[in-house]
Amino acid sequence: IARADGQPMALAGLWETWCAPDETRELRTFTIVTATANEDVSPLHHRMPVIVEEADWSVWLGEVPGSLRDLLRAAPNGTLRSWPISTRINSPANNGAELVDPLALVGTGSV
């Protein structure tokens, strides 16, 4: 899955650092915020990451006032595109840009 316009995607995320009461260890955690999937993603899954558009970055990061709640929504339909790729992507033993090359769709002659 990628943006249809080819631009990078910024996903809404949250992070926190937890320190043990005796201060012997520190744990950094994070999460990607999700919303109900739009039409681009719903054939694949019922949830999708919240995409923060560049114009909203300063609001999401708390640099300017604004409604964070208004940003917690699925991207408009048509924002994303998807294509089938090899299941080789599922193993950390495999690495390389070719892992995201489109697979030919069986019986259609297209990718």
Coordinates of N, CA, C and O in Angstrom, one line a residue:
I1 N 0.9 -1.2 0.0 CA 0.0 0.0 0.0 C 0.9 1.2 0.0 O 1.9 1.3 0.7
A2 N 0.5 2.2 -0.8 CA 1.3 3.5 -0.9 C 0.3 4.6 -1.2 O -0.8 4.3 -1.6
R3 N 0.8 5.8 -1.1 CA -0.1 6.9 -1.5 C -0.2 6.8 -3.0 O 0.8 6.5 -3.7
A4 N -1.4 7.2 -3.5 CA -1.6 7.1 -5.0 C -0.8 8.2 -5.7 O -0.4 8.0 -6.8
D5 N -0.5 9.3 -4.9 CA 0.3 10.4 -5.6 C 1.8 10.1 -5.4 O 2.6 11.0 -5.9
G6 N 2.2 9.0 -4.8 CA 3.7 8.7 -4.7 C 4.4 9.4 -3.6 O 5.6 9.2 -3.5
Q7 N 3.8 10.3 -2.9 CA 4.4 11.0 -1.8 C 4.6 10.2 -0.6 O 3.8 9.2 -0.4
P8 N 5.5 10.5 0.3 CA 5.6 9.8 1.6 C 4.4 9.9 2.4 O 3.6 10.9 2.3
M9 N 4.2 9.0 3.3 CA 3.0 9.0 4.2 C 3.5 9.2 5.6 O 4.5 8.6 6.1
A10 N 2.8 10.1 6.3 CA 3.0 10.2 7.8 C 1.9 9.6 8.5 O 0.7 9.9 8.2
L11 N 2.2 8.7 9.4 CA 1.1 8.0 10.2 C 1.0 8.6 11.6 O 2.0 8.9 12.2
A12 N -0.2 8.7 12.1 CA -0.4 9.2 13.5 C 0.1 8.1 14.4 O -0.3 7.0 14.4
G13 N 1.0 8.5 15.3 CA 1.6 7.6 16.3 C 1.7 8.3 17.6 O 1.6 9.5 17.8
L14 N 1.8 7.4 18.6 CA 1.9 7.9 20.0 C 3.1 7.1 20.6 O 3.3 5.9 20.3
W15 N 3.9 7.7 21.5 CA 5.0 7.0 22.1 C 5.0 7.5 23.6 O 4.5 8.5 24.0
E16 N 5.7 6.6 24.4 CA 5.8 6.9 25.8 C 7.1 6.2 26.3 O 7.4 5.1 25.8
T17 N 7.7 6.7 27.3 CA 8.8 6.1 28.0 C 8.4 5.8 29.4 O 7.9 6.6 30.1
W18 N 8.5 4.5 29.8 CA 8.2 4.1 31.1 C 9.5 3.7 31.8 O 10.4 3.1 31.3
C19 N 9.6 4.2 33.0 CA 10.8 3.9 33.9 C 10.3 3.1 35.0 O 9.3 3.4 35.7
A20 N 11.1 2.0 35.3 CA 10.9 1.2 36.5 C 10.9 2.0 37.7 O 11.7 3.0 37.8
P21 N 10.1 1.7 38.7 CA 10.1 2.5 40.0 C 11.5 2.6 40.6 O 11.9 3.7 41.2
D22 N 12.4 1.6 40.4 CA 13.7 1.7 41.0 C 14.7 2.3 40.0 O 15.9 2.3 40.3
E23 N 14.2 2.8 38.9 CA 15.0 3.4 37.8 C 16.1 2.6 37.2 O 17.1 3.1 36.7
T24 N 15.9 1.2 37.3 CA 16.9 0.3 36.8 C 16.7 0.1 35.3 O 17.7 -0.4 34.6
R25 N 15.5 0.3 34.8 CA 15.3 0.1 33.3 C 14.3 1.1 32.8 O 13.5 1.6 33.5
E26 N 14.4 1.2 31.5 CA 13.5 2.1 30.8 C 12.9 1.4 29.6 O 13.6 0.6 29.0
L27 N 11.6 1.6 29.4 CA 11.0 0.9 28.3 C 10.3 1.9 27.4 O 9.5 2.7 27.9
R28 N 10.7 2.0 26.2 CA 10.0 2.9 25.2 C 9.0 2.1 24.4 O 9.3 1.1 23.8
T29 N 7.8 2.6 24.3 CA 6.7 2.0 23.6 C 6.1 2.9 22.6 O 6.2 4.2 22.8
F30 N 5.5 2.4 21.6 CA 4.8 3.2 20.6 C 3.6 2.4 20.0 O 3.5 1.2 20.2
T31 N 2.7 3.2 19.4 CA 1.6 2.6 18.7 C 1.3 3.5 17.5 O 1.5 4.7 17.5
I32 N 0.7 2.9 16.5 CA 0.2 3.6 15.3 C -1.3 3.7 15.6 O -2.0 2.7 15.8
V33 N -1.9 4.9 15.4 CA -3.3 5.1 15.6 C -4.1 4.7 14.4 O -3.6 4.9 13.3
T34 N -5.2 4.0 14.6 CA -6.0 3.4 13.5 C -7.4 4.0 13.5 O -7.9 4.6 14.5
A35 N -8.0 3.9 12.3 CA -9.4 4.3 12.1 C -10.1 3.2 11.3 O -9.4 2.3 10.7
T36 N -11.4 3.3 11.1 CA -12.1 2.4 10.3 C -11.6 2.6 8.8 O -11.4 3.7 8.4
A37 N -11.4 1.5 8.1 CA -10.8 1.5 6.8 C -11.7 2.2 5.8 O -12.9 2.2 5.9
N38 N -11.0 2.9 4.9 CA -11.8 3.6 3.8 C -11.9 2.5 2.6 O -11.5 1.4 2.8
E39 N -12.5 2.9 1.5 CA -12.7 2.0 0.4 C -11.4 1.5 -0.2 O -11.4 0.4 -0.8
D40 N -10.3 2.2 -0.1 CA -9.0 1.7 -0.6 C -8.5 0.5 0.2 O -7.9 -0.4 -0.4
V41 N -8.7 0.5 1.5 CA -8.1 -0.5 2.4 C -9.1 -1.6 2.8 O -8.7 -2.7 3.1
S42 N -10.4 -1.3 2.8 CA -11.4 -2.2 3.3 C -11.4 -3.6 2.7 O -11.7 -4.6 3.4
P43 N -11.0 -3.8 1.4 CA -10.9 -5.1 0.9 C -9.8 -6.0 1.6 O -9.8 -7.2 1.5
L44 N -8.9 -5.3 2.2 CA -7.7 -5.9 2.9 C -7.9 -6.1 4.4 O -7.4 -7.0 5.0
H45 N -8.5 -5.1 5.0 CA -8.7 -5.1 6.5 C -9.7 -4.1 6.9 O -9.9 -3.1 6.1
H46 N -10.3 -4.3 8.1 CA -11.3 -3.4 8.5 C -10.8 -2.1 9.2 O -11.5 -1.2 9.5
R47 N -9.5 -2.1 9.5 CA -8.9 -0.9 10.1 C -7.7 -0.4 9.2 O -7.2 -1.2 8.4
M48 N -7.3 0.8 9.4 CA -6.2 1.4 8.7 C -5.5 2.4 9.5 O -6.1 3.0 10.4
P49 N -4.2 2.6 9.3 CA -3.5 3.7 10.0 C -4.1 5.1 9.7 O -4.5 5.3 8.6
V50 N -4.1 6.0 10.7 CA -4.5 7.3 10.4 C -3.4 8.0 9.7 O -2.2 8.0 10.2
I51 N -3.6 8.6 8.5 CA -2.6 9.3 7.8 C -2.7 10.8 8.1 O -3.8 11.4 8.0
V52 N -1.6 11.4 8.5 CA -1.6 12.8 8.8 C -1.1 13.5 7.7 O 0.1 13.3 7.3
E53 N -1.9 14.4 7.1 CA -1.5 15.2 5.9 C -0.5 16.2 6.3 O -0.5 16.7 7.5
E54 N 0.4 16.6 5.4 CA 1.5 17.6 5.8 C 1.0 18.8 6.4 O 1.5 19.4 7.3
A55 N -0.2 19.3 5.9 CA -0.8 20.6 6.4 C -1.2 20.4 7.9 O -1.3 21.4 8.6
D56 N -1.3 19.2 8.3 CA -1.8 18.9 9.7 C -0.6 18.5 10.7 O -0.9 18.3 11.8
W57 N 0.6 18.4 10.2 CA 1.7 17.9 11.0 C 1.9 18.7 12.2 O 2.1 18.2 13.3
S58 N 1.8 20.1 12.1 CA 2.1 20.9 13.2 C 1.0 20.8 14.3 O 1.3 21.0 15.5
V59 N -0.2 20.5 13.9 CA -1.3 20.3 14.8 C -1.0 19.0 15.5 O -1.1 18.9 16.8
W60 N -0.8 17.9 14.8 CA -0.5 16.6 15.4 C 0.6 16.6 16.4 O 0.6 16.0 17.4
L61 N 1.7 17.4 16.0 CA 2.9 17.4 16.9 C 2.7 18.4 18.0 O 3.7 18.6 18.8
G62 N 1.6 19.1 18.1 CA 1.4 20.1 19.2 C 2.1 21.4 19.0 O 2.2 22.1 20.0
E63 N 2.6 21.7 17.8 CA 3.3 23.0 17.6 C 2.3 24.1 17.5 O 2.7 25.3 17.7
V64 N 1.1 23.9 17.0 CA 0.1 24.9 16.9 C -1.2 24.4 17.4 O -1.4 23.1 17.4
P65 N -2.1 25.2 17.9 CA -3.4 24.7 18.4 C -4.3 24.2 17.3 O -4.2 24.6 16.1
G66 N -5.1 23.2 17.6 CA -6.0 22.6 16.7 C -6.6 21.4 17.3 O -6.2 20.9 18.4
S67 N -7.6 20.8 16.6 CA -8.3 19.7 17.1 C -7.7 18.4 16.7 O -7.7 18.0 15.5
L68 N -7.1 17.7 17.6 CA -6.5 16.3 17.3 C -7.6 15.4 16.9 O -7.4 14.5 16.0
R69 N -8.8 15.5 17.6 CA -9.9 14.6 17.3 C -10.3 14.7 15.8 O -10.6 13.7 15.2
D70 N -10.2 15.9 15.2 CA -10.6 16.0 13.8 C -9.6 15.3 12.9 O -10.0 15.0 11.7
L71 N -8.4 15.0 13.4 CA -7.4 14.3 12.5 C -7.6 12.8 12.6 O -7.0 12.1 11.7
L72 N -8.4 12.3 13.5 CA -8.5 10.8 13.7 C -9.6 10.3 12.8 O -10.7 9.9 13.3
R73 N -9.3 10.2 11.6 CA -10.2 9.7 10.6 C -9.5 9.0 9.5 O -8.3 9.1 9.3
A74 N -10.2 8.2 8.7 CA -9.6 7.5 7.6 C -9.3 8.5 6.5 O -10.0 9.6 6.4
A75 N -8.3 8.2 5.7 CA -8.0 9.1 4.6 C -9.1 9.1 3.6 O -9.8 8.1 3.5
P76 N -9.3 10.1 2.8 CA -10.3 10.1 1.8 C -10.1 9.0 0.8 O -8.9 8.6 0.5
N77 N -11.2 8.4 0.3 CA -11.1 7.4 -0.8 C -10.2 7.9 -1.9 O -10.3 9.1 -2.3
G78 N -9.4 7.1 -2.5 CA -8.5 7.5 -3.6 C -7.1 8.0 -3.1 O -6.3 8.2 -4.0
T79 N -6.9 8.1 -1.8 CA -5.6 8.5 -1.3 C -4.5 7.4 -1.5 O -3.4 7.8 -1.7
L80 N -4.9 6.2 -1.4 CA -4.0 5.1 -1.4 C -4.2 4.2 -2.6 O -5.3 4.1 -3.2
R81 N -3.1 3.4 -3.0 CA -3.2 2.4 -4.0 C -2.6 1.1 -3.4 O -1.7 1.2 -2.5
S82 N -2.9 0.0 -3.9 CA -2.3 -1.3 -3.4 C -2.0 -2.2 -4.6 O -2.6 -2.1 -5.6
W83 N -1.2 -3.2 -4.3 CA -0.8 -4.2 -5.3 C -0.3 -5.4 -4.6 O 0.2 -5.3 -3.5
P84 N -0.5 -6.6 -5.2 CA 0.0 -7.8 -4.6 C 1.5 -7.9 -4.7 O 2.1 -7.5 -5.7
I85 N 2.1 -8.4 -3.7 CA 3.5 -8.7 -3.6 C 3.8 -10.1 -3.1 O 2.9 -10.7 -2.7
S86 N 5.1 -10.5 -3.2 CA 5.5 -11.8 -2.8 C 5.3 -12.0 -1.3 O 5.6 -11.1 -0.5
T87 N 4.9 -13.2 -0.9 CA 4.9 -13.6 0.5 C 6.3 -13.7 1.1 O 6.4 -13.8 2.3
R88 N 7.3 -13.5 0.3 CA 8.7 -13.5 0.8 C 8.9 -12.3 1.8 O 9.7 -12.3 2.6
I89 N 8.0 -11.3 1.6 CA 8.1 -10.1 2.5 C 7.9 -10.5 4.0 O 8.3 -9.8 4.9
N90 N 7.2 -11.7 4.2 CA 6.8 -12.1 5.6 C 8.0 -12.6 6.4 O 7.8 -12.8 7.6
S91 N 9.2 -12.8 5.8 CA 10.3 -13.3 6.6 C 11.4 -12.2 6.7 O 11.8 -11.7 5.7
P92 N 11.9 -12.0 8.0 CA 12.9 -11.0 8.1 C 14.3 -11.5 7.5 O 15.2 -10.7 7.4
A93 N 14.3 -12.8 7.1 CA 15.5 -13.3 6.5 C 15.7 -12.7 5.1 O 16.8 -12.7 4.5
N94 N 14.6 -12.3 4.5 CA 14.6 -11.7 3.1 C 14.7 -10.2 3.2 O 14.0 -9.6 4.0
N95 N 15.5 -9.6 2.3 CA 15.7 -8.2 2.3 C 16.0 -7.7 0.9 O 16.7 -8.4 0.2
G96 N 15.4 -6.6 0.5 CA 15.6 -6.1 -0.8 C 14.4 -5.4 -1.4 O 13.3 -5.7 -1.1
A97 N 14.7 -4.4 -2.2 CA 13.6 -3.6 -2.8 C 12.7 -4.5 -3.7 O 11.5 -4.1 -3.9
E98 N 13.2 -5.6 -4.2 CA 12.4 -6.4 -5.1 C 11.2 -7.1 -4.4 O 10.3 -7.6 -5.0
L99 N 11.3 -7.1 -3.0 CA 10.2 -7.7 -2.3 C 8.9 -6.9 -2.5 O 7.8 -7.5 -2.2
V100 N 8.9 -5.7 -2.9 CA 7.7 -4.9 -3.1 C 7.3 -4.8 -4.6 O 6.4 -4.1 -4.9
D101 N 8.1 -5.5 -5.4 CA 7.7 -5.5 -6.8 C 6.3 -6.1 -7.0 O 6.0 -7.2 -6.4
P102 N 5.5 -5.6 -7.9 CA 4.2 -6.1 -8.1 C 4.3 -7.5 -8.7 O 5.1 -7.8 -9.5
L103 N 3.4 -8.4 -8.2 CA 3.2 -9.7 -8.8 C 2.2 -9.7 -10.0 O 1.3 -8.9 -9.9
A104 N 2.4 -10.5 -11.0 CA 1.5 -10.6 -12.1 C 0.2 -11.2 -11.5 O 0.3 -12.2 -10.8
L105 N -0.9 -10.7 -11.8 CA -2.2 -11.3 -11.3 C -2.5 -12.5 -12.2 O -2.6 -12.4 -13.4
V106 N -2.7 -13.7 -11.7 CA -2.9 -14.9 -12.4 C -4.2 -14.8 -13.2 O -5.2 -14.4 -12.7
G107 N -4.0 -15.1 -14.5 CA -5.2 -15.1 -15.4 C -5.6 -13.8 -16.0 O -6.5 -13.7 -16.8
T108 N -4.9 -12.7 -15.6 CA -5.3 -11.4 -16.1 C -4.3 -10.8 -17.0 O -4.6 -9.9 -17.8
G109 N -3.0 -11.3 -16.9 CA -2.0 -10.7 -17.7 C -1.6 -9.3 -17.3 O -0.8 -8.6 -18.0
S110 N -2.0 -8.8 -16.2 CA -1.7 -7.5 -15.7 C -1.1 -7.6 -14.3 O -1.2 -8.6 -13.7
V111 N -0.6 -6.4 -13.9 CA -0.1 -6.3 -12.5 C -0.9 -5.3 -11.7 O -1.6 -4.5 -12.2

